[in-house]
Coordinates of N, CA and C in Angstrom, one line a residue:
V607 N 0.8 -1.1 0.0 CA -0.1 -0.1 0.2 C 0.9 1.0 0.0
Q608 N 0.6 2.5 -1.0 CA 1.2 3.3 -0.7 C 0.4 4.4 -1.0
L609 N 1.0 5.9 -0.4 CA 0.3 7.3 -0.8 C 1.5 7.8 -1.8
Q610 N 0.9 8.5 -3.1 CA 1.4 9.4 -3.7 C 0.7 10.6 -3.3
A611 N 1.4 11.8 -3.2 CA 0.9 13.0 -3.0 C 1.8 14.1 -4.7
S612 N 1.0 15.1 -5.0 CA 1.6 15.7 -5.9 C 0.8 17.4 -5.5
G613 N 1.2 18.0 -6.7 CA 0.5 19.9 -6.0 C 1.7 20.3 -5.4
G614 N 2.4 19.8 -5.0 CA 3.3 21.1 -4.4 C 3.9 21.8 -5.4
G615 N 4.8 23.3 -5.0 CA 4.7 24.0 -5.6 C 5.3 25.5 -4.8
V616 N 6.4 26.6 -5.9 CA 6.3 27.2 -5.2 C 5.1 28.5 -5.7
V617 N 4.4 29.7 -4.8 CA 3.6 30.4 -5.0 C 3.9 31.5 -4.1
Q618 N 3.2 32.9 -4.7 CA 3.5 34.3 -3.8 C 2.5 33.8 -3.0
A619 N 2.9 34.9 -1.7 CA 1.5 35.2 -0.7 C 0.5 35.6 -1.4
G620 N -0.9 34.8 -1.1 CA -1.6 35.7 -1.4 C -2.6 34.2 -2.5
G621 N -1.5 33.6 -2.9 CA -1.8 32.5 -4.3 C -2.4 31.3 -3.5
S622 N -2.7 30.4 -4.2 CA -3.2 28.9 -3.9 C -2.4 28.0 -4.9
L623 N -2.7 26.8 -3.8 CA -2.5 25.5 -4.3 C -3.4 24.4 -4.0
R624 N -3.4 23.5 -4.8 CA -4.4 21.9 -4.9 C -3.3 21.2 -4.6
L625 N -3.3 20.1 -3.3 CA -2.7 19.1 -3.4 C -3.8 18.0 -3.1
S626 N -3.3 17.2 -4.1 CA -3.4 15.6 -3.9 C -3.1 14.7 -3.8
C627 N -3.7 13.2 -3.3 CA -3.0 12.2 -2.0 C -4.0 11.2 -2.8
T628 N -2.8 10.2 -3.4 CA -4.0 9.2 -3.7 C -3.4 7.8 -3.5
A629 N -4.1 6.5 -3.0 CA -4.3 5.6 -2.4 C -4.4 4.1 -3.3
S630 N -2.9 3.1 -3.3 CA -3.2 2.5 -4.2 C -2.5 1.1 -3.6
G631 N -2.7 -0.1 -3.9 CA -2.7 -1.0 -3.5 C -3.5 -2.0 -3.0
N632 N -3.0 -2.8 -1.9 CA -3.8 -3.8 -1.4 C -4.7 -3.0 -0.2
I633 N -6.2 -2.5 -1.2 CA -7.0 -1.5 0.1 C -8.0 -2.2 0.3
Y634 N -8.8 -2.3 1.2 CA -9.8 -3.2 1.2 C -11.0 -2.1 1.8
S635 N -10.4 -0.5 2.6 CA -11.3 0.4 3.2 C -10.3 1.6 3.6
I636 N -10.7 2.3 3.2 CA -9.4 3.7 3.8 C -10.7 4.3 4.8
N637 N -10.2 4.9 6.0 CA -11.0 5.2 7.1 C -10.3 6.6 6.9
G638 N -9.2 7.3 8.1 CA -9.2 8.6 7.9 C -8.6 9.0 7.1
M639 N -8.2 10.0 6.7 CA -7.0 10.8 5.3 C -7.0 12.1 6.2
G640 N -5.5 12.5 5.9 CA -5.5 13.4 6.4 C -4.1 14.5 6.0
W641 N -3.6 15.3 5.8 CA -2.5 16.4 5.6 C -1.3 16.7 7.0
Y642 N -0.6 16.6 7.0 CA 0.4 17.1 8.0 C 1.7 17.8 7.5
R643 N 2.1 18.7 8.1 CA 3.5 19.4 7.7 C 4.8 19.7 8.7
Q644 N 5.6 19.9 7.9 CA 6.9 20.1 9.0 C 8.1 20.7 8.2
T645 N 8.2 21.9 8.8 CA 9.7 22.6 8.8 C 10.5 22.1 9.4
P646 N 11.7 22.4 8.7 CA 13.2 22.0 9.7 C 13.1 22.9 11.1
G647 N 14.2 21.6 11.7 CA 13.8 21.7 12.6 C 12.6 21.5 14.2
K648 N 11.1 21.3 13.2 CA 9.9 21.8 14.1 C 9.7 20.0 13.6
Q649 N 8.3 19.7 14.6 CA 7.7 18.5 14.9 C 6.7 18.9 13.4
R650 N 6.6 17.6 12.9 CA 5.1 17.5 12.0 C 4.3 18.0 13.2
E651 N 3.3 18.6 12.2 CA 2.3 19.4 12.6 C 0.7 18.6 11.7
L652 N -0.4 18.8 12.9 CA -1.6 18.5 11.7 C -2.1 19.4 11.0
V653 N -2.1 19.6 9.5 CA -3.4 20.5 9.0 C -4.3 20.2 9.1
A654 N -4.9 19.0 8.5 CA -6.5 18.8 8.1 C -6.7 16.7 8.3
T655 N -7.3 16.6 8.4 CA -7.9 15.3 8.6 C -9.4 15.4 7.8
I656 N -10.0 14.2 7.6 CA -11.4 13.8 7.4 C -11.6 12.6 7.5
T657 N -12.7 12.0 8.0 CA -13.0 11.0 8.4 C -13.4 10.1 6.4
S658 N -14.1 8.4 6.8 CA -14.9 8.5 5.7 C -16.0 9.1 5.8
G659 N -16.6 9.4 6.3 CA -18.1 9.4 6.3 C -17.8 11.5 6.3
G660 N -17.1 12.4 6.6 CA -16.7 13.6 6.0 C -16.5 14.3 7.2
N661 N -16.3 14.0 8.2 CA -15.9 14.6 9.6 C -14.6 15.4 9.2
I662 N -14.4 16.6 9.4 CA -13.6 16.9 8.8 C -12.6 18.0 10.3
N663 N -11.3 17.7 10.9 CA -11.0 18.6 12.1 C -9.5 19.1 11.4
S664 N -9.8 20.6 11.5 CA -8.2 20.9 11.2 C -7.6 22.0 12.2
A665 N -6.4 22.3 12.0 CA -5.6 23.5 12.8 C -6.1 25.0 12.7
D666 N -6.1 25.3 14.0 CA -6.6 26.9 13.9 C -5.9 27.5 12.8
S667 N -4.7 27.4 12.0 CA -3.9 28.4 11.8 C -4.4 28.0 10.2
V668 N -5.0 27.4 9.8 CA -5.8 27.1 8.7 C -6.5 27.2 8.5
K669 N -7.8 27.8 8.9 CA -9.3 27.4 9.2 C -9.6 28.5 8.4
G670 N -10.2 28.7 7.2 CA -11.0 29.4 6.6 C -10.2 29.9 5.2
R671 N -9.1 29.4 5.3 CA -7.9 29.3 4.3 C -8.0 28.2 3.2
F672 N -7.5 27.3 4.1 CA -7.6 25.5 3.5 C -8.6 24.8 3.8
T673 N -9.3 23.6 2.5 CA -10.0 22.7 2.6 C -9.9 21.7 2.2
I674 N -10.1 20.6 3.2 CA -9.4 19.2 3.1 C -11.1 18.8 2.3
S675 N -11.0 17.3 1.7 CA -12.3 16.8 0.8 C -11.3 15.4 0.4
R676 N -12.1 14.8 0.0 CA -12.0 13.4 -0.1 C -13.2 12.9 -1.2
D677 N -12.5 12.0 -2.2 CA -13.0 11.2 -3.1 C -12.5 9.7 -2.8
N678 N -14.1 9.3 -2.0 CA -13.6 7.7 -1.7 C -13.7 6.8 -2.9
A679 N -14.3 7.3 -3.6 CA -14.2 6.4 -4.9 C -12.8 6.4 -5.7
K680 N -12.1 7.4 -6.0 CA -10.7 7.4 -6.5 C -9.5 7.0 -5.4
K681 N -10.2 6.9 -4.1 CA -9.0 6.6 -2.9 C -8.3 7.7 -3.0
T682 N -8.8 9.1 -3.0 CA -8.0 10.6 -3.2 C -8.6 11.3 -2.1
V683 N -7.1 12.1 -1.4 CA -7.4 13.3 -0.3 C -7.0 14.6 -1.1
Y684 N -8.1 15.7 -1.0 CA -7.2 16.6 -1.9 C -7.1 17.6 0.0
L685 N -6.1 18.7 -0.4 CA -6.0 19.7 0.2 C -6.3 20.9 -0.9
Q686 N -7.0 22.0 -0.6 CA -7.2 23.4 -1.4 C -6.6 24.0 -0.1
M687 N -6.0 25.0 -1.1 CA -4.9 26.0 -0.1 C -5.4 27.2 -0.6
N688 N -5.3 28.1 0.0 CA -5.7 30.0 -0.4 C -5.3 30.2 0.4
S689 N -4.9 31.7 -0.2 CA -4.6 33.0 0.7 C -3.4 32.3 1.5
L690 N -2.5 32.2 0.6 CA -1.5 31.1 1.6 C -0.5 32.4 2.2
K691 N 0.2 32.1 3.3 CA 1.0 32.6 4.0 C 2.6 32.4 3.7
P692 N 3.5 32.7 3.8 CA 5.1 32.6 4.4 C 5.3 31.6 5.0
E693 N 4.1 31.7 6.0 CA 4.2 31.1 6.9 C 3.8 29.3 7.1
D694 N 3.3 29.1 5.6 CA 2.3 27.9 5.2 C 4.0 27.1 4.6
T695 N 5.3 27.6 4.2 CA 5.9 27.0 3.7 C 6.6 26.0 4.5
A696 N 6.7 24.9 4.0 CA 6.8 23.4 4.8 C 6.6 22.2 3.7
V697 N 7.0 20.5 3.9 CA 6.9 19.6 3.3 C 5.6 19.2 3.6
Y698 N 4.8 18.8 3.1 CA 3.2 18.6 3.0 C 2.9 17.0 2.8
Y699 N 3.1 15.9 4.1 CA 2.7 14.7 4.1 C 1.2 14.8 4.0
C700 N 0.6 13.6 3.2 CA -0.7 12.8 3.5 C -0.1 11.2 4.4
N701 N -1.5 11.4 4.9 CA -1.4 10.0 6.2 C -2.3 9.6 5.7
A702 N -2.7 7.9 6.1 CA -4.5 7.5 5.6 C -4.0 6.6 6.9
D703 N -5.0 5.6 7.5 CA -5.7 4.5 7.8 C -6.7 3.7 7.2
I704 N -5.8 2.3 6.7 CA -6.0 1.8 5.7 C -6.1 0.7 6.6
T705 N -7.4 0.0 5.8 CA -7.4 -1.6 6.5 C -7.3 -2.9 4.8
P706 N -6.7 -3.4 4.9 CA -5.8 -4.4 4.1 C -6.9 -5.7 3.7
H707 N -7.7 -5.9 2.4 CA -7.8 -6.9 2.0 C -7.2 -8.0 2.9
F708 N -8.2 -9.0 3.2 CA -8.3 -10.7 4.3 C -7.2 -10.1 5.1
S709 N -7.5 -9.1 6.0 CA -6.9 -8.4 7.4 C -8.2 -7.8 8.0
N710 N -7.6 -7.8 9.6 CA -8.6 -6.7 10.6 C -8.0 -6.1 10.8
R711 N -6.9 -5.3 10.6 CA -5.7 -4.8 10.9 C -5.9 -3.0 10.4
I712 N -5.7 -2.2 11.3 CA -5.7 -1.2 10.7 C -4.2 -0.3 10.5
V713 N -3.6 -0.3 9.5 CA -2.3 -0.1 8.9 C -2.0 1.8 8.4
N714 N -2.0 2.5 9.4 CA -1.3 3.6 9.3 C -0.1 3.9 8.4
I715 N -0.7 4.9 7.1 CA 0.6 4.9 6.1 C 1.2 6.6 5.4
W716 N 1.9 6.4 5.6 CA 2.8 7.9 5.0 C 2.7 7.7 3.7
G717 N 2.9 9.4 3.2 CA 3.2 9.6 1.9 C 4.4 10.4 1.8
K718 N 5.5 10.3 0.4 CA 6.2 11.0 0.5 C 5.7 12.7 0.7
G719 N 6.6 13.4 1.1 CA 6.1 14.9 1.4 C 6.4 15.4 -0.2
T720 N 5.6 16.8 -0.3 CA 5.7 17.5 -1.5 C 6.1 19.0 -0.6
Q721 N 6.9 19.6 -1.6 CA 7.1 20.8 -1.2 C 6.3 22.1 -1.2
V722 N 5.7 22.6 -0.6 CA 5.0 24.0 -0.7 C 6.3 25.2 -0.2
T723 N 6.1 26.1 -0.8 CA 6.7 27.7 -0.8 C 6.3 28.6 -0.9
V724 N 5.8 28.7 0.0 CA 5.4 30.6 -0.5 C 6.0 31.7 -0.1
S725 N 6.0 32.7 -1.2 CA 7.3 33.7 -1.5 C 6.7 34.7 -0.9
S726 N 7.1 35.8 0.6 CA 6.4 37.4 0.6 C 6.9 38.4 -1.2

């Protein structure tokens, strides 16, 4: 099972980016999916998560600017980032809780990060 993220890049302050992350492999179901971010020397922090039923949890710092959504049929989670600020610069990681076929375990998977750089 793997998560493939895309959509990072360089944008000016006030601009927008949309991140996507698609799960593939031996997947029976996907429970929570989410986005985290990390800057050098700091711990990885929550950006936003969304359950399979659509319940959302997001960091106060991004509320009103970032929107998380998912397409269960496509096994994909999105992060629409608007009104970007230089302090949003980070490596963004997607995360998912996945139940494989023929298993009753839930496996937590991280994708490789995608760099988001916001210039002032």
